[in-house]
Coordinates of C-alpha atoms and ligand atoms in Angstrom, one line a residue:
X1 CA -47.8 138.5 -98.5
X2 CA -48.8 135.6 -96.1
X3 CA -46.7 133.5 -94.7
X4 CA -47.8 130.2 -96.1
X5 CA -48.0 132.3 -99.6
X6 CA -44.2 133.3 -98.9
X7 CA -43.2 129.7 -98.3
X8 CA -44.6 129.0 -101.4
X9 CA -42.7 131.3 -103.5
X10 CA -39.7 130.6 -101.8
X11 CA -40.3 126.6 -102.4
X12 CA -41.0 127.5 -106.2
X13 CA -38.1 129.9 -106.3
X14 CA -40.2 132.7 -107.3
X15 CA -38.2 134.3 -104.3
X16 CA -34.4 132.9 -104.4
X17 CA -31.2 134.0 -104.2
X18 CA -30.1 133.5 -100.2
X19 CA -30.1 136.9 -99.1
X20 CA -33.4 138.0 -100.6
X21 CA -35.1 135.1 -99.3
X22 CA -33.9 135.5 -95.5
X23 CA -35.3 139.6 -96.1
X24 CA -38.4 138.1 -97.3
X25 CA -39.2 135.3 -94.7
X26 CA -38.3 138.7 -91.8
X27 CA -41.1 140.5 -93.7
X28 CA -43.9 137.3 -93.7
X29 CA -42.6 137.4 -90.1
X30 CA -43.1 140.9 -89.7
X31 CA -46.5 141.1 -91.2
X32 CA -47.7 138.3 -89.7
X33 CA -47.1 139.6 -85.9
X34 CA -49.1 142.6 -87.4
X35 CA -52.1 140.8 -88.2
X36 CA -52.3 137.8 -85.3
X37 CA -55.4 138.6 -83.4
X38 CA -53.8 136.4 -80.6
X39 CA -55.3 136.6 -77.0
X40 CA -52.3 136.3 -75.5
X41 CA -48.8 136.4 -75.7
X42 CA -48.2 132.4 -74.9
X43 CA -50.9 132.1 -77.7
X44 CA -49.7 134.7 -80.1
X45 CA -45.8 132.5 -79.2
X46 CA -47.2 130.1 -80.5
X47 CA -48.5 131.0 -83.8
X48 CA -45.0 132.5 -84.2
X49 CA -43.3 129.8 -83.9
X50 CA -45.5 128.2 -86.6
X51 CA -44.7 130.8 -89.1
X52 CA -41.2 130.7 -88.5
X53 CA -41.0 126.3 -88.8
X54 CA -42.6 126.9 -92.5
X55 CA -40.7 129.4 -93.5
X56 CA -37.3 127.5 -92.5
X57 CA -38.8 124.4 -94.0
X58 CA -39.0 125.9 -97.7
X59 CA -35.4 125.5 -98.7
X60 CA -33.0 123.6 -96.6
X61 CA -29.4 125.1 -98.0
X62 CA -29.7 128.8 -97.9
X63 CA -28.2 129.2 -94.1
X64 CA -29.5 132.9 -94.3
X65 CA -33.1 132.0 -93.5
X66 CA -32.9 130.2 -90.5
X67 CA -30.4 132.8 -89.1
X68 CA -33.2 135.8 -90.3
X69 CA -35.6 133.5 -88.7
X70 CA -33.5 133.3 -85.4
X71 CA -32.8 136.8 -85.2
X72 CA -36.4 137.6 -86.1
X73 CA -38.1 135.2 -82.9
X74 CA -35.2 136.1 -80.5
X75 CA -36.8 139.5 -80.3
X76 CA -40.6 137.7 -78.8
X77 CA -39.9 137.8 -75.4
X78 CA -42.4 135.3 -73.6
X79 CA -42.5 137.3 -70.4
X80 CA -44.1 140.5 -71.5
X81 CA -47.5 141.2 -72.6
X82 CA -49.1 140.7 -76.3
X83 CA -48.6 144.0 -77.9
X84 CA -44.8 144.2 -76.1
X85 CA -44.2 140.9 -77.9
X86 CA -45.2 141.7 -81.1
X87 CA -43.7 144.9 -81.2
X88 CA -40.4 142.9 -80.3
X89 CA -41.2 140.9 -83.3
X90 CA -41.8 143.9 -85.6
X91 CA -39.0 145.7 -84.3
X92 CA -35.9 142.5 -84.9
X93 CA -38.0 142.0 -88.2
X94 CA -37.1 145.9 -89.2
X95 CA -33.5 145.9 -88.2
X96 CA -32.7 142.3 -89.6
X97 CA -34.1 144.0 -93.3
X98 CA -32.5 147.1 -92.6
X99 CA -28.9 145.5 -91.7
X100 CA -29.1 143.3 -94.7
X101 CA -29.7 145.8 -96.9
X102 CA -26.5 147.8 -95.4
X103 CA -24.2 144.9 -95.6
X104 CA -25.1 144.3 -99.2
X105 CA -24.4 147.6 -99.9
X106 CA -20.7 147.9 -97.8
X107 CA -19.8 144.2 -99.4
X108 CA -20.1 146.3 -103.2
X109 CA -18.2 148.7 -101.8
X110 CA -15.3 146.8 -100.1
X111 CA -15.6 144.0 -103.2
X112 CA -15.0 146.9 -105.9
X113 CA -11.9 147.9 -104.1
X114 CA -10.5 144.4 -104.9
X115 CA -11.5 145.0 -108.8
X116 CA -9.4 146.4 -111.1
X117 CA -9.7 148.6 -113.9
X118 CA -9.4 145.9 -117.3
X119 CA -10.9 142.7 -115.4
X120 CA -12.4 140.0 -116.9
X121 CA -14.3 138.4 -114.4
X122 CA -16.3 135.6 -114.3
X123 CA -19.8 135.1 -112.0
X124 CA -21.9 131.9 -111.7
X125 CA -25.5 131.9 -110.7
X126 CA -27.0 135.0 -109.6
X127 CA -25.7 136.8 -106.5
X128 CA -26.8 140.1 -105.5
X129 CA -23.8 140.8 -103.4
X130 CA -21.2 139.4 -106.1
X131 CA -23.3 141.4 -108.8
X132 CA -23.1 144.2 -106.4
X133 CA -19.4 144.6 -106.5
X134 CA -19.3 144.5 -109.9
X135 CA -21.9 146.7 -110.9
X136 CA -20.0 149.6 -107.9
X137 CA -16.6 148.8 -109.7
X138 CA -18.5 150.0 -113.2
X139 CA -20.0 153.2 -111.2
X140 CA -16.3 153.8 -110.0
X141 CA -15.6 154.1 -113.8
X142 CA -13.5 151.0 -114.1
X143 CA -13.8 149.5 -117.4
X144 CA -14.6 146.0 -116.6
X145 CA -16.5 142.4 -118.8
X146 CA -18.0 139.7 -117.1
X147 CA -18.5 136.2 -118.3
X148 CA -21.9 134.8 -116.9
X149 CA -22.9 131.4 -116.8
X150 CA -26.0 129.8 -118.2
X151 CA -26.6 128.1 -115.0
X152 CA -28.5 125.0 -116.0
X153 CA -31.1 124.2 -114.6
X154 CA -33.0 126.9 -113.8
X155 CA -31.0 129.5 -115.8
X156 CA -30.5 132.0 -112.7
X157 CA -27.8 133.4 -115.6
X158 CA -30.9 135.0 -117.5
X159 CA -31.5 137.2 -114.7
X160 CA -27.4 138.2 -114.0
X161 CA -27.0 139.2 -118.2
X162 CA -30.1 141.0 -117.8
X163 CA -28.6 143.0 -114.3
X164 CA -24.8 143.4 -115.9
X165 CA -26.5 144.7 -119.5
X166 CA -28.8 147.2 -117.6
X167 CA -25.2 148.2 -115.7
X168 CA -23.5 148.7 -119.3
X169 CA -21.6 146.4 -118.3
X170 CA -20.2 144.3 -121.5
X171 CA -20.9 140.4 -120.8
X172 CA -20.1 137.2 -122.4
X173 CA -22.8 134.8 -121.5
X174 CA -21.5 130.7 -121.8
X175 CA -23.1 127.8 -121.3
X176 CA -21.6 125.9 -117.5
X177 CA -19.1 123.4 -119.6
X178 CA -17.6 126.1 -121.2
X179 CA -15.5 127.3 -118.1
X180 CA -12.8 126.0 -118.4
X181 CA -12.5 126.8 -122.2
X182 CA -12.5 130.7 -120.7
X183 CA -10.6 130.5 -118.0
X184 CA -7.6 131.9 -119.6
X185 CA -9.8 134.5 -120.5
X186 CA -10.5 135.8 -117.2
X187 CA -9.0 137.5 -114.3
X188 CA -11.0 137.5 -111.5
X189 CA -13.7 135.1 -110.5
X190 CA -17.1 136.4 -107.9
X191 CA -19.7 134.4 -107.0
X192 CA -21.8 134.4 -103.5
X193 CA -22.8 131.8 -101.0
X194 CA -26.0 130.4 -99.7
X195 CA -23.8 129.3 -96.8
X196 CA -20.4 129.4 -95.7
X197 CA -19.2 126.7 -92.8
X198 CA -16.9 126.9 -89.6
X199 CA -13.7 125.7 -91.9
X200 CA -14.5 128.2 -94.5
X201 CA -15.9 126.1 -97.0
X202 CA -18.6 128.1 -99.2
X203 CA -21.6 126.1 -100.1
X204 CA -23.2 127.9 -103.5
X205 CA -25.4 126.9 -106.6
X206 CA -23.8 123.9 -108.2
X207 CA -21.0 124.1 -110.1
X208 CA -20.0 126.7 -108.1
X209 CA -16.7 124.5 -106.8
X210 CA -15.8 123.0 -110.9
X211 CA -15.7 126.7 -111.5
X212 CA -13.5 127.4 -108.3
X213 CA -11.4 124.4 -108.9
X214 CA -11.1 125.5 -112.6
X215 CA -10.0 129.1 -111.5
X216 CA -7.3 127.1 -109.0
X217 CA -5.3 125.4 -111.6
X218 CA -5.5 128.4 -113.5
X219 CA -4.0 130.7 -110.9
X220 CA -7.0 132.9 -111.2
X221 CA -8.4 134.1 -107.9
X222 CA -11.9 133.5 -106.4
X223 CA -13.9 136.0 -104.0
X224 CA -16.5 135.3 -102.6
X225 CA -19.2 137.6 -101.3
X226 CA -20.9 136.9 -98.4
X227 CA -22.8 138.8 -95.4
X228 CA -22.0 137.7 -92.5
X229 CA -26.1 135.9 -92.0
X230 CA -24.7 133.6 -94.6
X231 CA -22.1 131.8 -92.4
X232 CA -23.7 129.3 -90.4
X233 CA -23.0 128.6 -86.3
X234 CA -24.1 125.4 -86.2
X235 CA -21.1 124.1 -87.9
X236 CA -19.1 124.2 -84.9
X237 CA -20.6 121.7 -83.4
X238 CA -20.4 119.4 -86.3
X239 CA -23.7 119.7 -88.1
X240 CA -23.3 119.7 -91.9
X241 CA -25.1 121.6 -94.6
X242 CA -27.9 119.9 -95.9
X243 CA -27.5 120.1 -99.8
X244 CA -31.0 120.4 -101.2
X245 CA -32.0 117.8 -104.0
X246 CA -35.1 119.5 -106.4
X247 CA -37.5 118.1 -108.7
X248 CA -35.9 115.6 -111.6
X249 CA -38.7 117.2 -114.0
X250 CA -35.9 120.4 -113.8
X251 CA -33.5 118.5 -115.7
X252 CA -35.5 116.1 -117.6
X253 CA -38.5 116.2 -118.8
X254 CA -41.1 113.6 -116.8
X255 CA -42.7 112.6 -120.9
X256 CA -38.9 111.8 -121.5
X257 CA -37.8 110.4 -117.8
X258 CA -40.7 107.6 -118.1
X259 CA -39.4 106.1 -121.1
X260 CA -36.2 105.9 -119.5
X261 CA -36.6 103.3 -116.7
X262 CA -33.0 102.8 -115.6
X263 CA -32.6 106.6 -115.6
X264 CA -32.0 108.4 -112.6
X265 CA -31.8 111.8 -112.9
X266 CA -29.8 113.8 -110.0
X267 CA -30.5 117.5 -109.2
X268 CA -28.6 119.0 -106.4
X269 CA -28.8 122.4 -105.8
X270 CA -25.7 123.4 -104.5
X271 CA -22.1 122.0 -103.9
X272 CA -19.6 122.4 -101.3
X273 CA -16.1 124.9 -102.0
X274 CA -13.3 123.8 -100.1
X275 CA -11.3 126.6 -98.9
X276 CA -8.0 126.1 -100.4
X277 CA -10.4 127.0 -104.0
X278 CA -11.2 130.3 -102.2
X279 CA -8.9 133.5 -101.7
X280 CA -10.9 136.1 -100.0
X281 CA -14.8 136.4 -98.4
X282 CA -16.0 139.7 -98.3
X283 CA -18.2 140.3 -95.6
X284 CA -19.8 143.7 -94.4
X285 CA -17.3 143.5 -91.9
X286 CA -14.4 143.6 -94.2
X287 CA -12.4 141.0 -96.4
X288 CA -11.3 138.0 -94.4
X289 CA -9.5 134.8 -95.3
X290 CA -11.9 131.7 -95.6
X291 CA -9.9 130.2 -92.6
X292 CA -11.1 133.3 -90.2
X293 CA -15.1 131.8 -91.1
X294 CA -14.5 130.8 -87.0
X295 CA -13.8 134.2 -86.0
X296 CA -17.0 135.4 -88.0
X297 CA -19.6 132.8 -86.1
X298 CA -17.8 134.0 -82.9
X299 CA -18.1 137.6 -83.2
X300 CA -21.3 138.2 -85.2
X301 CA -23.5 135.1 -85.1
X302 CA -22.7 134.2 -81.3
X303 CA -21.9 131.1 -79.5
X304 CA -25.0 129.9 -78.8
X305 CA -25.4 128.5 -81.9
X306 CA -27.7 131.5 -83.8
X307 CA -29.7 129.2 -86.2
X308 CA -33.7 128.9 -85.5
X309 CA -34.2 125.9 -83.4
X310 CA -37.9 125.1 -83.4
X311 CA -39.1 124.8 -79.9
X312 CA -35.7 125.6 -77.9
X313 CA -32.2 126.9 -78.6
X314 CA -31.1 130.7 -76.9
X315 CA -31.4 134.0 -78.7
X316 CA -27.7 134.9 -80.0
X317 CA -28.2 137.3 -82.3
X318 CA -27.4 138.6 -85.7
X319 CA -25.5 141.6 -85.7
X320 CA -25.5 143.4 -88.7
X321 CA -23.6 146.2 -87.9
Ligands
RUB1 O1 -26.7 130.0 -105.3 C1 -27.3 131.1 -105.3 C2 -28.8 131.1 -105.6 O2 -29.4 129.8 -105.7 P1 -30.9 129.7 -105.9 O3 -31.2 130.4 -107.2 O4 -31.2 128.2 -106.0 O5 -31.6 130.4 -104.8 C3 -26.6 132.4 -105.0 O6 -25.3 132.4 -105.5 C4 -26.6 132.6 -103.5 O7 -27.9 132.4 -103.0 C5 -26.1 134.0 -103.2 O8 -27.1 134.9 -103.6 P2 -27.2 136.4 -103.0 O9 -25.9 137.0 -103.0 O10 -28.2 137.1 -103.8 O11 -27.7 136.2 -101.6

């Protein structure tokens, strides 16, 4: 796939779900340092750094892509010939899709350890990692139901029933509002992140922090499963995530919005966890604390701030294992 074709499906959410779309943008990376016909390496730079402005354009929340991105460009060094750079390219691209795929993986193994046999646990959206730890917990042989939200407005909890029934897994699918009506019902709650901040806060699909909030007051405990490409650097310096705002048309139909002049219609895409809502983030380093987020940045993402920064900004790297 192209790049400007993988933008687009990333845009439309054909591709979603924040760790598939940071593998996805290191493949349109990937593929595209195999095809540029560049004449040199300052050119073929260039063209690069194109690729990877679109791609971290498509979706503003989802920290993972610009840190794929980063991790991705940090491996075109400027100083060596045309074929070297690319080859650097090809060769951050395979490692970044290679690590991912590990952490995913270790995260549904460390998760499981932290379910029990009889849980009732309850997902929102649809998170390969949090999916992951349920679905290793059923392999383990633990007898385990999930309640899955609906996860209005784009019904991400049509793909999760489908995932949990393929797993055997037995599932009670509910509309968003009926959370709290559950909660009782439920022992454990997983969801993932599309970005987690320096303070620990986990930003996720919406309605991600009424269900945390929910599980609070009910004493039930929240994990959240995260690799560590999901926690984002630029945080410690005080820049906020930017919580992306899609398409009214998703909520409301436009024949309906025009009849309805003093109608706004609001569609966020995600919302902000604090970390008092949150007990544990598993990582593919191990289980951490929300408040130990710092200690993550530091030690995998770097100092120097690891996000893509078009046109400047040093290489820290990604370290996946
Ligand atoms: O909020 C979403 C997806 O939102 P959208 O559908 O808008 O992309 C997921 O919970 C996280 O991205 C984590 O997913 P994963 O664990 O698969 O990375």
């Amino acid at each position: 796939m192209t790049v400007p074709e993988t933008a687009e499906k990333i845009k439309s959410m054909e591709i979603r779900g924040a760790g598939r779309i940071a593998r996805t943008a290191a493949e349109a990376l990937r593929d595209h340092a195999l095809s540029l016909a560049a004449p040199d390496t300052a050119a073929f730079k260039k063209e690069m750094e194109q690729a990877a402005a679109l791609l971290v354009s498509t979706r503003p929340t989802a920290v993972s892509l610009p840190n794929a991105v980063h991790y991705v460009m940090a491996g075109l060094d400027p100083s060596v010939n045309v074929d070297e750079a690319r080859n650097g390219v090809i060769h951050r691209a395979e490692q970044f899709i290679q690590s991912s795929q590990h952490a995913v993986e270790r995260i549904a193994g460390f998760g499981a350890r932290h379910i029990r046999d009889g849980d009732v646990i309850l997902t929102h959206c649809n998170s390969e990692v949090a999916l992951g730890c349920m679905i290793e917990a059923r392999r383990q042989g633990k007898e385990i139901e999930v309640f899955a939200t609906e996860v209005r407005p784009r019904n991400q909890g049509h793909i999760t029933i489908r995932t949990l029934n393929d797993a055997g897994i037995k599932t009670n699918f509910i509309v968003d509002s009926a959370v709290r009506s559950f909660i009782n019902n439920v022992n454990l709650v997983i969801v993932g992140a599309d970005a987690v901040t320096v303070n620990g806060a986990v930003v996720n699909k919406i309605g991600t922090s009424q269900v945390a909030h929910t599980a609070a007051e009910a004493r039930v405990n929240v994990i959240v499963a995260a690799e560590t490409y999901k926690f984002a650097p630029r945080t410690v310096v005080g820049e906020l995530i930017e919580i992306e705002e899609r398409p009214p048309n998703e909520v409301l139909p436009d024949e309906i919005a025009r009849t309805l002049p003093n109608v706004t219609v609001r569609n966020p895409a995600f919302d902000v966890t604090p970390p008092e809502y949150i007990d544990l983030i598993v990582t593919e380093q191990g289980a951490i604390p929300p408040q130990m987020a710092y200690v993550i940045i530091r030690e995998y993402l770097g100092w120097e701030i690891g996000e893509f920064n078009p046109g400047g900004g040093s290489p820290a790297g990604f370290n996946g294992e």
